[in-house]
Short mmCIF file of C-alpha atoms in Angstrom, two decimals:
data_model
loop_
_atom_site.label_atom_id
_atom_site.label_comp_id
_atom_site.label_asym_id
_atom_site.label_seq_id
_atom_site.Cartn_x
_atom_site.Cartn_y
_atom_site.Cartn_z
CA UNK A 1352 0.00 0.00 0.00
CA UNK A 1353 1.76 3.48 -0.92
CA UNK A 1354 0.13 7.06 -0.64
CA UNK A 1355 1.07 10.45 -1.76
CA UNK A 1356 3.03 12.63 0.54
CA UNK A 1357 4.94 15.83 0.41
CA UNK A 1358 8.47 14.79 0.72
CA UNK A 1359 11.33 17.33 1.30
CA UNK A 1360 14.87 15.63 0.59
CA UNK A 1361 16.84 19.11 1.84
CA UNK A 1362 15.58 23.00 2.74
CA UNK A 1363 13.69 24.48 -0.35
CA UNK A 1364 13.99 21.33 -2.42
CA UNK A 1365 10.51 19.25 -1.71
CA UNK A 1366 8.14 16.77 -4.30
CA UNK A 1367 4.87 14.95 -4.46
CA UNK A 1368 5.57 11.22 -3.76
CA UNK A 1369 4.32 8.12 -3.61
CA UNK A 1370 5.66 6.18 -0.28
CA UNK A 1371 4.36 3.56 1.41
CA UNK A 1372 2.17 3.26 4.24
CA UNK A 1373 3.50 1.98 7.27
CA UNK A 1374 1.30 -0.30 9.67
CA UNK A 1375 0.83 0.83 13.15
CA UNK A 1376 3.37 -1.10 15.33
CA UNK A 1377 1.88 -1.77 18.81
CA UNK A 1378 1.24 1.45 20.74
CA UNK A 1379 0.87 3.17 17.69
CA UNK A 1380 -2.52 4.73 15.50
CA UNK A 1381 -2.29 4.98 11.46
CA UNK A 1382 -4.65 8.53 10.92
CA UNK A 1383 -5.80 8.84 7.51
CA UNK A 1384 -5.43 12.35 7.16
CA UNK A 1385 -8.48 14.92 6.47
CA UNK A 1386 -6.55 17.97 6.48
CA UNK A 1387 -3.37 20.02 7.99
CA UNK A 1388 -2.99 23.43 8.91
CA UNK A 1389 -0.16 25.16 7.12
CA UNK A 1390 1.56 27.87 9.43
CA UNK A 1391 4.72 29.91 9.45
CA UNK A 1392 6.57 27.22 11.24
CA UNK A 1393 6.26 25.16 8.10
CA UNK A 1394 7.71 28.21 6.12
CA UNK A 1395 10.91 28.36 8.37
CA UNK A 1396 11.12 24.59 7.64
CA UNK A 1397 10.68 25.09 4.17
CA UNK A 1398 14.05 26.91 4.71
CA UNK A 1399 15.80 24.86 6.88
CA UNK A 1400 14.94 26.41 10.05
CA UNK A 1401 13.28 25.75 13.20
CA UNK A 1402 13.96 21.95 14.23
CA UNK A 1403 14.17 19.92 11.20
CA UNK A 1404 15.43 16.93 10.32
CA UNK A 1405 15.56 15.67 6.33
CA UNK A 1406 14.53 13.94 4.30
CA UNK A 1407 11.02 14.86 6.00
CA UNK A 1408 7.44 15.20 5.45
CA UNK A 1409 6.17 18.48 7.45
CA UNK A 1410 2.79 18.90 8.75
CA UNK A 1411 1.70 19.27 12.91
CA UNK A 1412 -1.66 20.50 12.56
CA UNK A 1413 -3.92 17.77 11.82
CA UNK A 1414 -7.03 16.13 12.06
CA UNK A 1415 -7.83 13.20 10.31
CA UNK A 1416 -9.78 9.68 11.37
CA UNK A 1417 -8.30 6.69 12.71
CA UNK A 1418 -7.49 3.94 9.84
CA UNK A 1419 -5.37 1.46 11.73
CA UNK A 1420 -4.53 0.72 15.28
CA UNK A 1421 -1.57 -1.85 16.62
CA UNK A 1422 -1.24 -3.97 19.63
CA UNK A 1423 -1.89 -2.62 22.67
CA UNK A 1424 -4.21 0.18 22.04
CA UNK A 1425 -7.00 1.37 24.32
CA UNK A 1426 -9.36 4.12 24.27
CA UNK A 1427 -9.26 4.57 20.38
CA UNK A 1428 -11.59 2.65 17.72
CA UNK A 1429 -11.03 2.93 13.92
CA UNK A 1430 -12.88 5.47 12.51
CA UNK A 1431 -12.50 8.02 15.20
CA UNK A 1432 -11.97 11.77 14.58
CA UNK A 1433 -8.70 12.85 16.15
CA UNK A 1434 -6.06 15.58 16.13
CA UNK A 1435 -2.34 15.03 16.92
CA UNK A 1436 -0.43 16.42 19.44
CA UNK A 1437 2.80 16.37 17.20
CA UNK A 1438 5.09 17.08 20.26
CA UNK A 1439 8.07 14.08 21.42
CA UNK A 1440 10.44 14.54 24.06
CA UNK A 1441 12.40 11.58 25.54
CA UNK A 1442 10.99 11.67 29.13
CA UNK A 1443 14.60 11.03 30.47
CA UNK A 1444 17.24 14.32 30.28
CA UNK A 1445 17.29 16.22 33.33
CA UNK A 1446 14.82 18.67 31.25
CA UNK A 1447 12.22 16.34 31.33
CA UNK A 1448 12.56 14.61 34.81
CA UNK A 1449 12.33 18.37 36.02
CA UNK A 1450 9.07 18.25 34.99
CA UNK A 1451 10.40 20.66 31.68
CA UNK A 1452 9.99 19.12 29.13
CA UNK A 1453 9.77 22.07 26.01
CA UNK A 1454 13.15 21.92 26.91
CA UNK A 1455 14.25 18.67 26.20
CA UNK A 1456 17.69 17.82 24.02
CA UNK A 1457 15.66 15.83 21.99
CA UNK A 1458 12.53 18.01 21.67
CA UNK A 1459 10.91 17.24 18.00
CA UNK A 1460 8.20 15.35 16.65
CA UNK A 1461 5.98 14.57 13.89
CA UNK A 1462 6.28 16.99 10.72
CA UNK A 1463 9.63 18.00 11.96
CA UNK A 1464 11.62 14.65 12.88
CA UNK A 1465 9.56 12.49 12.38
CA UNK A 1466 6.95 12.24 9.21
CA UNK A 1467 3.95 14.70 9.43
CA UNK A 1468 0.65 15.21 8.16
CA UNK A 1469 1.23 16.45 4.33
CA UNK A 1470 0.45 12.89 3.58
CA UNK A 1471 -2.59 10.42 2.84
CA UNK A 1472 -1.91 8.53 6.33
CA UNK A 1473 0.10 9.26 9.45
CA UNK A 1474 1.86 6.78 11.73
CA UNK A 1475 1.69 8.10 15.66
CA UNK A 1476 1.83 6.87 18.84
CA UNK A 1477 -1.18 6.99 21.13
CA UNK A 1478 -0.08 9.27 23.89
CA UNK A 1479 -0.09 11.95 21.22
CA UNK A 1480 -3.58 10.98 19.54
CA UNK A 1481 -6.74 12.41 21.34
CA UNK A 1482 -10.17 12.31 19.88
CA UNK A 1483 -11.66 14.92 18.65
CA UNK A 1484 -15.20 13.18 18.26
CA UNK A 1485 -18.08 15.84 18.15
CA UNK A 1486 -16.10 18.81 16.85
CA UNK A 1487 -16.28 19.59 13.05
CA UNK A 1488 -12.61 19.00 11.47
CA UNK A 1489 -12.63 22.97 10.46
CA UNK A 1490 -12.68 23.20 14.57
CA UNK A 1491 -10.77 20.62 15.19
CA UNK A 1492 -7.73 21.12 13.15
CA UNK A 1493 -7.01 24.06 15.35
CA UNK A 1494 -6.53 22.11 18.45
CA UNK A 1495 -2.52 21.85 18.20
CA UNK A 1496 -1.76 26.04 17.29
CA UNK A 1497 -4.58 26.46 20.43
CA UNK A 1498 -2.31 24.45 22.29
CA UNK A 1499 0.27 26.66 21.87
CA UNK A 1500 -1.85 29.80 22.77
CA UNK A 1501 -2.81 28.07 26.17
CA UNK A 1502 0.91 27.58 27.13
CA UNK A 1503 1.19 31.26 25.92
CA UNK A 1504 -1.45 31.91 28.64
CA UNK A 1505 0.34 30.11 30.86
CA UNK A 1506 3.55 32.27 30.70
CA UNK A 1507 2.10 35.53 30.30
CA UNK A 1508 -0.40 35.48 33.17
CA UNK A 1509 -2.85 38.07 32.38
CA UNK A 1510 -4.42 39.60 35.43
CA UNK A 1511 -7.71 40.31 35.95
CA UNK A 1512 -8.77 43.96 34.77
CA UNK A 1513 -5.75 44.72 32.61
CA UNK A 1514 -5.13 45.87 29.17
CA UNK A 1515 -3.46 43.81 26.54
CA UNK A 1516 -2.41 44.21 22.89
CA UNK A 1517 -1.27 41.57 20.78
CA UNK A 1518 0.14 42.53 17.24
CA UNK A 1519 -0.27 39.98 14.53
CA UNK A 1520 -3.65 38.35 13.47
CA UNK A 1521 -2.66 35.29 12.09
CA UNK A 1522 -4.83 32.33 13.29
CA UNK A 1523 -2.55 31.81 15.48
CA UNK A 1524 -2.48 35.34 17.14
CA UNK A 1525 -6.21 35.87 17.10
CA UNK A 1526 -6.73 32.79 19.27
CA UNK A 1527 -4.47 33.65 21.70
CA UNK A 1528 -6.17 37.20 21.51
CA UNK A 1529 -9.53 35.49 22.74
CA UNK A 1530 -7.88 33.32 25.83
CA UNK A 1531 -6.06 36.84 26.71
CA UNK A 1532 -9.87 38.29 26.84
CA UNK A 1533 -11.26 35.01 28.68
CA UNK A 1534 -8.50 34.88 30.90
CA UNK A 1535 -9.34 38.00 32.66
CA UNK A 1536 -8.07 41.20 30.42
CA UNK A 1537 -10.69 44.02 30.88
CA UNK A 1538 -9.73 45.30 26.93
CA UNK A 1539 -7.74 43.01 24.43
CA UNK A 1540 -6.95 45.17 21.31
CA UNK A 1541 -5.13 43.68 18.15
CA UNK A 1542 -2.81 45.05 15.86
CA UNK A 1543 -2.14 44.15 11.99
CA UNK A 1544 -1.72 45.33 8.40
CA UNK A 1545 -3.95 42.74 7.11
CA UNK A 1546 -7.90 44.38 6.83
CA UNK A 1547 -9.28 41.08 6.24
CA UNK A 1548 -8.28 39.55 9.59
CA UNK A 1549 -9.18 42.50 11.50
CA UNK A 1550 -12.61 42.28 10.37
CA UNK A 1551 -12.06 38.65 11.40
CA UNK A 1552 -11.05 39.90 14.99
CA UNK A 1553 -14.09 41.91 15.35
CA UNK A 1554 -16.10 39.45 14.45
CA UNK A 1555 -14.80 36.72 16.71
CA UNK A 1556 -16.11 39.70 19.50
CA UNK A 1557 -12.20 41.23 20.67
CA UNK A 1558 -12.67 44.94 21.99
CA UNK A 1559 -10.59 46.43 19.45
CA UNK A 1560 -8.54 46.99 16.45
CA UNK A 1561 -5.64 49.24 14.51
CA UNK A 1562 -4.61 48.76 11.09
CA UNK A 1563 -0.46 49.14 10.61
CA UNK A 1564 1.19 50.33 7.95
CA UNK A 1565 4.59 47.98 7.10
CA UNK A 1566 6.44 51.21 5.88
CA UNK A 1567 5.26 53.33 8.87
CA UNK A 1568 5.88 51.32 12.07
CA UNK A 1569 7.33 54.87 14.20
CA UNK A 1570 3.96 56.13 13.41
CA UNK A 1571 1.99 53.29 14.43
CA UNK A 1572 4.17 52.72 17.75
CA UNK A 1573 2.40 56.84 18.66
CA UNK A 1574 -0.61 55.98 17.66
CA UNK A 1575 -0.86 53.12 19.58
CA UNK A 1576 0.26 54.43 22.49
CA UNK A 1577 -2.20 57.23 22.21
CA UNK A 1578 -4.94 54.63 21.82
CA UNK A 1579 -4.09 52.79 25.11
CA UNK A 1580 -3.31 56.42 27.37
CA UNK A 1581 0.07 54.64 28.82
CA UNK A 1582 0.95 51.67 27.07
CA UNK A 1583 -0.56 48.53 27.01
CA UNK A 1584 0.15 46.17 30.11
CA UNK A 1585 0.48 43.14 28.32
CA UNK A 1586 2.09 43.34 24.94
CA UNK A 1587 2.10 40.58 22.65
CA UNK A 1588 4.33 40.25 19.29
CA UNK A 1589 2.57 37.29 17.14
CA UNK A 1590 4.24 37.81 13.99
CA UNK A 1591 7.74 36.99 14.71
CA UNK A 1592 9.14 39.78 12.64
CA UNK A 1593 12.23 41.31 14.60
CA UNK A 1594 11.55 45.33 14.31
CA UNK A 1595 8.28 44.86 15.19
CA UNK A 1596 9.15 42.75 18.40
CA UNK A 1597 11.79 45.38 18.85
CA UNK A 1598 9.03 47.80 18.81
CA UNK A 1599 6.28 45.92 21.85
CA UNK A 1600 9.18 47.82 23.99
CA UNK A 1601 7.76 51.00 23.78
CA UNK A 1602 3.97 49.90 23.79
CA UNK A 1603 4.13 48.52 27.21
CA UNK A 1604 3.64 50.88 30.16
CA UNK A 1605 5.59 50.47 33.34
CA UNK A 1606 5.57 47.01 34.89
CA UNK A 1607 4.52 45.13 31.89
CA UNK A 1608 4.74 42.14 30.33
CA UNK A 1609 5.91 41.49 26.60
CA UNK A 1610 5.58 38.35 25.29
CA UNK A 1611 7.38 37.38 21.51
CA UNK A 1612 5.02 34.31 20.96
CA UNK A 1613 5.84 34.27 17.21
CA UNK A 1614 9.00 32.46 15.50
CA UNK A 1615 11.50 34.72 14.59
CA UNK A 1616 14.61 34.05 12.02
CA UNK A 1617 17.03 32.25 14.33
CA UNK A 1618 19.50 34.78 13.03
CA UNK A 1619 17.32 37.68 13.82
CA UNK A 1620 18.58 40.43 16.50
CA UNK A 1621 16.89 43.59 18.33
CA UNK A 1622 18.18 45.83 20.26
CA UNK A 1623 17.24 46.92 23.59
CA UNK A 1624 18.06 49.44 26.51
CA UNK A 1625 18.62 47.38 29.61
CA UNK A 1626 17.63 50.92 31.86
CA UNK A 1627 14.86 51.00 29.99
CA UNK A 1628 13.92 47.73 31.32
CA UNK A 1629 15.14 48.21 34.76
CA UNK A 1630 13.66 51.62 35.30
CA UNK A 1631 10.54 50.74 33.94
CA UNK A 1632 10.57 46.84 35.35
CA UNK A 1633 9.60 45.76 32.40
CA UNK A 1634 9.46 41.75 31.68
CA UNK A 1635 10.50 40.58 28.11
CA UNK A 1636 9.55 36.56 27.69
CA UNK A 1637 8.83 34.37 24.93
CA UNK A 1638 5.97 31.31 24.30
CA UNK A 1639 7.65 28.06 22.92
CA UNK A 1640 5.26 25.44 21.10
CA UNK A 1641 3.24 23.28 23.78
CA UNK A 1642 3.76 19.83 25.04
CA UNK A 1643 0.96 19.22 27.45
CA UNK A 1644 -1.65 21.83 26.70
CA UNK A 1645 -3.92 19.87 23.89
CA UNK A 1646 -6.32 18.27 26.09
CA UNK A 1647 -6.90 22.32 27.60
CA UNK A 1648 -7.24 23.59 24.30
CA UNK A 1649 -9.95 20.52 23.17
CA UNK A 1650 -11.75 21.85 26.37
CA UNK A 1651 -11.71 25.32 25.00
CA UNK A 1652 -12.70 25.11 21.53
CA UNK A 1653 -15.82 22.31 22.96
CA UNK A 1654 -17.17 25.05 25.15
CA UNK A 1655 -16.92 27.42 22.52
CA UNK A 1656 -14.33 29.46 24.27
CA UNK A 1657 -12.06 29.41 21.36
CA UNK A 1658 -13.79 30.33 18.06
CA UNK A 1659 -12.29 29.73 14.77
CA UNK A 1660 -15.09 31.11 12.89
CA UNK A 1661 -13.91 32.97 9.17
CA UNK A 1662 -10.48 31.85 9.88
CA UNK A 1663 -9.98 29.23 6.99
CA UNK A 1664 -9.93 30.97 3.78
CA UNK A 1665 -7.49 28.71 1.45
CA UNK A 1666 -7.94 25.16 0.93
CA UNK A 1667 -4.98 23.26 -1.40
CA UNK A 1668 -4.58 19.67 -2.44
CA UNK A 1669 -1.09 17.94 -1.80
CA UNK A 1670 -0.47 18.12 -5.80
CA UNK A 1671 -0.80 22.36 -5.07
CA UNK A 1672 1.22 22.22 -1.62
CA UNK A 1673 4.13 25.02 -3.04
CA UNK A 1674 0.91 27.12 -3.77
CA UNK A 1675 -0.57 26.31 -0.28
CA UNK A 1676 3.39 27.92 1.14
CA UNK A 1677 2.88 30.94 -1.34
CA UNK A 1678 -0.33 31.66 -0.01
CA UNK A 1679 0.86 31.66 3.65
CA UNK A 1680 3.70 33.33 2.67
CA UNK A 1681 2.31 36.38 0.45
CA UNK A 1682 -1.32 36.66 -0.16
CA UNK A 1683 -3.04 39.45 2.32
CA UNK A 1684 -6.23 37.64 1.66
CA UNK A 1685 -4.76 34.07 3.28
CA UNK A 1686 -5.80 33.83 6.65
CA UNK A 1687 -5.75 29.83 7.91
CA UNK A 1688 -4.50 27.27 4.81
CA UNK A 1689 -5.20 24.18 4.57
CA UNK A 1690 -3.77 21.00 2.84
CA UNK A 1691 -5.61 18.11 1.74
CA UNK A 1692 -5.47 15.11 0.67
#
């Protein structure tokens, strides 16, 4: 048996395939795949960043049913709707016996190490497979980049009665936007140069939002400012572009928190005034994938806490999968892509 996958044998260089299935060994599920998200992780893979090992099939957002099952499986029937948690550590380095496991040696997983879910079928083992049974897969499919907004809840904190500003309305950005407002923030406002997903925001019920100019940032940063009297007291960068990380600095009022939740260039640098941070007490922290958090963010989309609502516009079969990268990529009408089979 053989199905078509996106293959990559090095960065930039990738094909359509035919490969074969592999059978489920015991502990493990075979997923026939429904559909993956494409993110911006994928496009820093695509160039040979992030953690990546080739040759590799990408893909970590997916939802798909269960086709197969091995020895030694419980709690999971074939034909079940389930999502992946794609994250592996090795349970062993200090890291992870510290109860730390994001930080593991060996941190990886499927569509990064292992193969992913720009394929027909995916081979995974059942600690990372939870059902998704009930949710549509247009809801469902968001479960692993709401796991990473939960853990970004987790490190920022939000306090009851606060302001908070997160720039970037990526899917990505504009669910961690809503768990900012449910977690307690008296005014969330968002912050993009995309139209399109600001509408999206306002429709998904956040307070408030500014449209940014790329070629006008310094003027932005003021009006901004102006819009929240002091600064903001949580600010969040969700775009993972450096100068306008640099800039959250001077959107956050005295005591606050700045989180960079999205993936910068590894090579990337900003600069910043350590009195300004001192004098101002200022803390600076960043938001790195999840390992624990998709059973929280099931919860959260199930109750309706998380809506994804408007946020898949592009849909691309495997055969159009450099397309699907472009869209991410380029086109201000893209909001959430999706491959599929």
């Amino acid at each position: 048996m053989s199905m078509r996958a996106v293959v990559y044998d090095r960065p930039q260089e990738f094909a359509i395939r035919e490969v074969p299935v592999r059978d489920p060994g015991a502990g493990e599920v075979r997923i026939r795949v429904l559909q993956s998200g494409v993110c911006g992780t994928d496009l820093h893979i695509h160039e040979g960043g992030f953690i990546a090992d080739y040759p590799l099939t990408p893909g970590h957002e997916t939802v798909g049913i269960v086709d197969a099952v091995g020895a030694a499986i419980d709690g999971l029937s074939v034909g079940e709707h389930v999502v992946i948690n794609p994250n592996l550590t090795c349970g062993r380095c200090e890291h992870c016996r510290a109860g730390q496991p994001r930080f593991c040696p060996s941190f990886g997983g499927l569509g990064t190490l292992l193969p992913g879910g720009f394929a027909e079928y995916l081979v995974a083992p059942q600690a990372q497979v939870f059902s998704a049974e009930g949710l549509s897969p247009d809801v469902a499919v968001f479960a692993e980049p709401a796991a990473c907004a939960v853990h970004g809840i987790e490190v920022l904190k939000p306090r009851p009665g606060t302001s908070a500003l997160v720039v970037g309305t990526g899917a990505t950005g504009l669910l961690l936007a809503q768990l900012i407002a449910h977690a307690g923030a008296a005014r969330v406002t968002v912050a993009s140069i995309a139209a399109d997903q600001l509408a999206t925001a306002t429709a998904l019920g956040l307070d408030a939002t500014y449209l940014m100019d790329r070629d006008r940032l310094a003027d932005d940063i003021t009006a901004l400012k102006a819009l929240s009297g002091n600064g903001f007291d949580y600010v969040v960068d969700a775009t993972g572009v450096a100068r306008v990380q640099e800039a959250t600095i001077a959107l956050a009022q005295p005591g606050a928190t700045i989180l960079w939740y999205g993936v910068a260039n590894e090579r990337d640098r900003v600069s910043v005034s350590p009195y300004d941070v001192f004098r101002r007490e200022l803390t600076i922290t960043g938001s790195f994938s999840e390992i624990d958090t998709v059973p929280a963010a099931l919860a959260m989309l199930r109750a309706g806490r998380i809506r994804t609502d408007g946020l898949i516009t592009h849909r691309f079969p495997l055969e159009r999968y450099g397309e699907a990268l472009d869209a991410v990529r380029t086109d201000p009408t893209a909001h959430k892509v999706m491959l599929v089979p």
